[in-house]
Short mmCIF file of C-alpha atoms in Angstrom, two decimals:
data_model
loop_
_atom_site.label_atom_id
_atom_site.label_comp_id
_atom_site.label_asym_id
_atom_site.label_seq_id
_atom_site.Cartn_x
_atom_site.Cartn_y
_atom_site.Cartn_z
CA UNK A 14 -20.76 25.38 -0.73
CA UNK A 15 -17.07 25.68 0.42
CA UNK A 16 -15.84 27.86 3.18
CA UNK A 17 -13.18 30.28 2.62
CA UNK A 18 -11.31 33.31 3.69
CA UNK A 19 -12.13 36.62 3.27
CA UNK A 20 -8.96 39.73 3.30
CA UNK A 21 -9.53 39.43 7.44
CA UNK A 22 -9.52 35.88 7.29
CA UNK A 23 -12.79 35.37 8.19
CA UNK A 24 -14.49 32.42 7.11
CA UNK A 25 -17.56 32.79 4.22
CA UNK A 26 -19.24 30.86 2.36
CA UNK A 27 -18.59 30.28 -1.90
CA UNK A 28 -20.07 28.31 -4.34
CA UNK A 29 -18.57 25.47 -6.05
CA UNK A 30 -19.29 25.00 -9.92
CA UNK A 31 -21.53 22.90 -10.77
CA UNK A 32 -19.13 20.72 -12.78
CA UNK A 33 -17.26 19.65 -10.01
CA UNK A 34 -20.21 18.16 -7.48
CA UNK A 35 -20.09 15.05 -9.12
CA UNK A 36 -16.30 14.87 -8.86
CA UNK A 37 -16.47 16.11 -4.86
CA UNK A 38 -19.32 13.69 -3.76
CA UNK A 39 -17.19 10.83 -5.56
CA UNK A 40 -14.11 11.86 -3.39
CA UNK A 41 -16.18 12.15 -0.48
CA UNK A 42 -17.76 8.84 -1.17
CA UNK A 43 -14.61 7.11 -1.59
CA UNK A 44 -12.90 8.65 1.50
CA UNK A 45 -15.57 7.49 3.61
CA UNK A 46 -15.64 3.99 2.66
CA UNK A 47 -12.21 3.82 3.46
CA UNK A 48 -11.06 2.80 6.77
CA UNK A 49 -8.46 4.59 8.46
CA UNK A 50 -7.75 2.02 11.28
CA UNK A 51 -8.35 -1.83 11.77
CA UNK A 52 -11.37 -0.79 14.16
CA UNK A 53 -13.26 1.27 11.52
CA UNK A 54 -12.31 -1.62 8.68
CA UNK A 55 -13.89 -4.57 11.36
CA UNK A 56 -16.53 -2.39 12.71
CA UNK A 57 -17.82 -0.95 9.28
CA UNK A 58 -20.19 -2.11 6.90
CA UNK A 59 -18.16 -4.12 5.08
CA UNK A 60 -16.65 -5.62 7.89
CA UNK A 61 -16.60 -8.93 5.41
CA UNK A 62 -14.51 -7.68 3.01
CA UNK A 63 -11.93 -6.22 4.56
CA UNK A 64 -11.98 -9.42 6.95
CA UNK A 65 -11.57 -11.40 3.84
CA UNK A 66 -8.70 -8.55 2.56
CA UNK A 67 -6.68 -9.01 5.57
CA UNK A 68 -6.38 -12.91 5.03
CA UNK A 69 -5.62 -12.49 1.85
CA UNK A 70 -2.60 -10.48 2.32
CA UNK A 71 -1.77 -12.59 5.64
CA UNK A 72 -2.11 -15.58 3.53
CA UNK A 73 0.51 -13.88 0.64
CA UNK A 74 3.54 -12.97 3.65
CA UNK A 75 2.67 -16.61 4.35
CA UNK A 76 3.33 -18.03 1.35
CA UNK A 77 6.19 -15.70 0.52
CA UNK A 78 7.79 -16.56 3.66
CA UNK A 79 8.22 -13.08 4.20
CA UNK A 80 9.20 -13.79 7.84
CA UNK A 81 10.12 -16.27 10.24
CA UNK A 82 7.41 -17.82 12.16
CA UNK A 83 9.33 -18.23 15.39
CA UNK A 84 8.97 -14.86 17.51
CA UNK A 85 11.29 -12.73 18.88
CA UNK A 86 10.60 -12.02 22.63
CA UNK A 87 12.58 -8.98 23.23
CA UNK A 88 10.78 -5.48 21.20
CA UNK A 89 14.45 -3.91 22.69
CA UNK A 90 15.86 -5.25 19.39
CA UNK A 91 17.84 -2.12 17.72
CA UNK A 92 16.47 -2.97 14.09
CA UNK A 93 12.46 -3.44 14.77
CA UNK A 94 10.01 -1.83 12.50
CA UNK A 95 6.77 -0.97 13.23
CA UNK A 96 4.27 -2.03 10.68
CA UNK A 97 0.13 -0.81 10.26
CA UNK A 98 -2.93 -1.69 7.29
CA UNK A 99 -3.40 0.40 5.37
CA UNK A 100 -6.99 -0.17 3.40
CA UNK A 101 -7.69 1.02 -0.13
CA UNK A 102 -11.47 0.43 -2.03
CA UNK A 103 -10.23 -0.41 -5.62
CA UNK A 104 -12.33 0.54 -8.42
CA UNK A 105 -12.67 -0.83 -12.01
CA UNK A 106 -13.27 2.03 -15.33
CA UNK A 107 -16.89 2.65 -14.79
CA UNK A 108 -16.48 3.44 -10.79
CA UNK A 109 -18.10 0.38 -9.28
CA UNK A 110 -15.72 -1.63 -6.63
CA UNK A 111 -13.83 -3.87 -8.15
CA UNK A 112 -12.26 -4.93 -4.83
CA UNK A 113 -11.01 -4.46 -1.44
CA UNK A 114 -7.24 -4.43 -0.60
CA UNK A 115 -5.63 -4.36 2.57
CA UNK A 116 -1.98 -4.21 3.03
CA UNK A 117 0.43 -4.60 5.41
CA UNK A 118 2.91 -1.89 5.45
CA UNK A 119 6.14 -1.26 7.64
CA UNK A 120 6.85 1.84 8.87
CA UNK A 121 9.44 2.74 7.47
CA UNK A 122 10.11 6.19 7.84
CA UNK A 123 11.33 4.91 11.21
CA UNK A 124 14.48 3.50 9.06
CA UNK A 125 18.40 4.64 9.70
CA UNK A 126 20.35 4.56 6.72
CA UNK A 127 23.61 3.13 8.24
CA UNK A 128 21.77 1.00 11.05
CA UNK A 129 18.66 -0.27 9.39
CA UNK A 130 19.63 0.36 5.62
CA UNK A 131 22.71 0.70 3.72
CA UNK A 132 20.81 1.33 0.32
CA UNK A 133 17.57 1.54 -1.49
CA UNK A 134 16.67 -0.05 -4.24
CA UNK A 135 13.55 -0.57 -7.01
CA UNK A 136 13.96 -2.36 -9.98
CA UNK A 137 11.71 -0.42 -12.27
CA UNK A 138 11.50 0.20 -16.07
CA UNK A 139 12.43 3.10 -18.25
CA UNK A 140 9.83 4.22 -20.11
CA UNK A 141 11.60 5.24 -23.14
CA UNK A 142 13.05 1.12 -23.10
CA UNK A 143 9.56 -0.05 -22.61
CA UNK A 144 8.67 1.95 -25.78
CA UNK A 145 11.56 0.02 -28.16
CA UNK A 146 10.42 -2.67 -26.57
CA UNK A 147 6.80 -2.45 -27.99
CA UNK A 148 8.17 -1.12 -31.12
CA UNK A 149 10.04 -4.32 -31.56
CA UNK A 150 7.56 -6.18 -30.54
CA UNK A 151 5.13 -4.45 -32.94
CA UNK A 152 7.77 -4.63 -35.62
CA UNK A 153 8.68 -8.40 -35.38
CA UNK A 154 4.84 -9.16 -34.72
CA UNK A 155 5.42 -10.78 -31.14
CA UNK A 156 2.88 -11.91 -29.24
CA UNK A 157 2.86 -9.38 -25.88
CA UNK A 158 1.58 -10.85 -22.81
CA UNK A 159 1.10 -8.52 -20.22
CA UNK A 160 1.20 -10.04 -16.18
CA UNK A 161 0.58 -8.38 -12.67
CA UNK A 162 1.76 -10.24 -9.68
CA UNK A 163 -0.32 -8.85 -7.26
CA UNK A 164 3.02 -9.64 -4.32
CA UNK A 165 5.71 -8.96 -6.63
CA UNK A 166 7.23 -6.46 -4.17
CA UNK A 167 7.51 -9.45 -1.17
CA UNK A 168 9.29 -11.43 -2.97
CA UNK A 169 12.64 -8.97 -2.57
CA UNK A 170 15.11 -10.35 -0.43
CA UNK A 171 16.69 -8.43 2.39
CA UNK A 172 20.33 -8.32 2.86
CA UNK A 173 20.13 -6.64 6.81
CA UNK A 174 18.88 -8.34 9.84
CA UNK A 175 15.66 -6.56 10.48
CA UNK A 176 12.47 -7.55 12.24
CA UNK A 177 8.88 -6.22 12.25
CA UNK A 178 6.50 -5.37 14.89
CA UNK A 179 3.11 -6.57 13.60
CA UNK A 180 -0.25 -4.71 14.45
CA UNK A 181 -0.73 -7.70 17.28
CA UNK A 182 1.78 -6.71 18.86
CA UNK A 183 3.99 -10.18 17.87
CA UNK A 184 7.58 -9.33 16.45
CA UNK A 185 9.22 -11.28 13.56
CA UNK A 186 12.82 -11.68 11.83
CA UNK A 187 11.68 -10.10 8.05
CA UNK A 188 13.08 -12.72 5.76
CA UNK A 189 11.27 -10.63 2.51
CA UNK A 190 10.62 -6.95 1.70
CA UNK A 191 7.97 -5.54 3.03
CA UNK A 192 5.60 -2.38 1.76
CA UNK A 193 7.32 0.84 3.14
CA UNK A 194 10.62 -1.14 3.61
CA UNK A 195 13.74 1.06 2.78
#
């Protein structure tokens, strides 16, 4: 049962169909196995996983040089971004986890176009040109390969002088786009 308002805005009680209990408890299932904060990811039950999540997307910035190792002292810098994980339980068709993902994100929000930014930019695809593409492709009988690079966005250049405040508190010249960079 859901609560709801009455006309006097009083809360009551309704019933939900039937139909969409499965769909709710899935939601609810989903929401709670997702951590909201590096405590609740290291504390949790699957402490391992999102462990082994973190280093993986540690280990991509790494090898993506997405910033410069050597630290910046000062967190009075003008251009410093704040950054947080963000934690996401992926699933494969049938709804069992497929895998755990953690990502590092900037805050970016926190961005002034002008100071921080002078434009934003996303290479991305037209649909109708991906279309003529697979009709040629079709047409000519080519051989369509189909790839996902898992870090494709960190390997966008940056054309401002911009670090990033990292959960541990350690601040970095950003060499690479970042998730939630503007």
């Amino acid at each position: 049962k859901q609560p709801s308002h009455d006309e006097r805005g009083t809360r009551t009680k309704t019933s939900v169909p039937d139909s969409f209990a499965f769909v709710m408890e899935e939601e609810d299932k989903a929401f709670t196995e997702t951590p909201l904060t590096i405590k609740e990811a290291l504390e949790g039950e699957n402490a391992a996983q999102w462990t082994a999540a973190m280093i993986e997307e540690m280990e991509a910035h790494r090898d993506n040089a997405t910033w410069k190792k050597e630290r910046i002292l000062s967190s009075n810098h003008r251009r410093c971004v704040g950054s947080k994980w963000v934690f996401k339980v992926k699933r494969n068709e049938r709804g069992g986890i497929e895998r755990y993902k953690a990502r590092l994100v900037a805050l970016g929000y926190l961005q002034k176009r002008g100071r921080d930014f002078n434009e934003t930019f996303a290479p991305v695809l037209q649909t109708s040109l991906l279309r003529s593409l697979f009709a040629l492709g079709t047409e000519e009988d080519w051989e369509m390969i189909h790839l996902d690079v898992k870090t494709a966005f960190l390997n966008g250049d940056i054309d401002v002088e911009l670090n990033i405040k990292l959960p541990d508190g350690s601040i970095h010249r950003l060499n690479k786009g970042v998730y939630g960079i503007k």
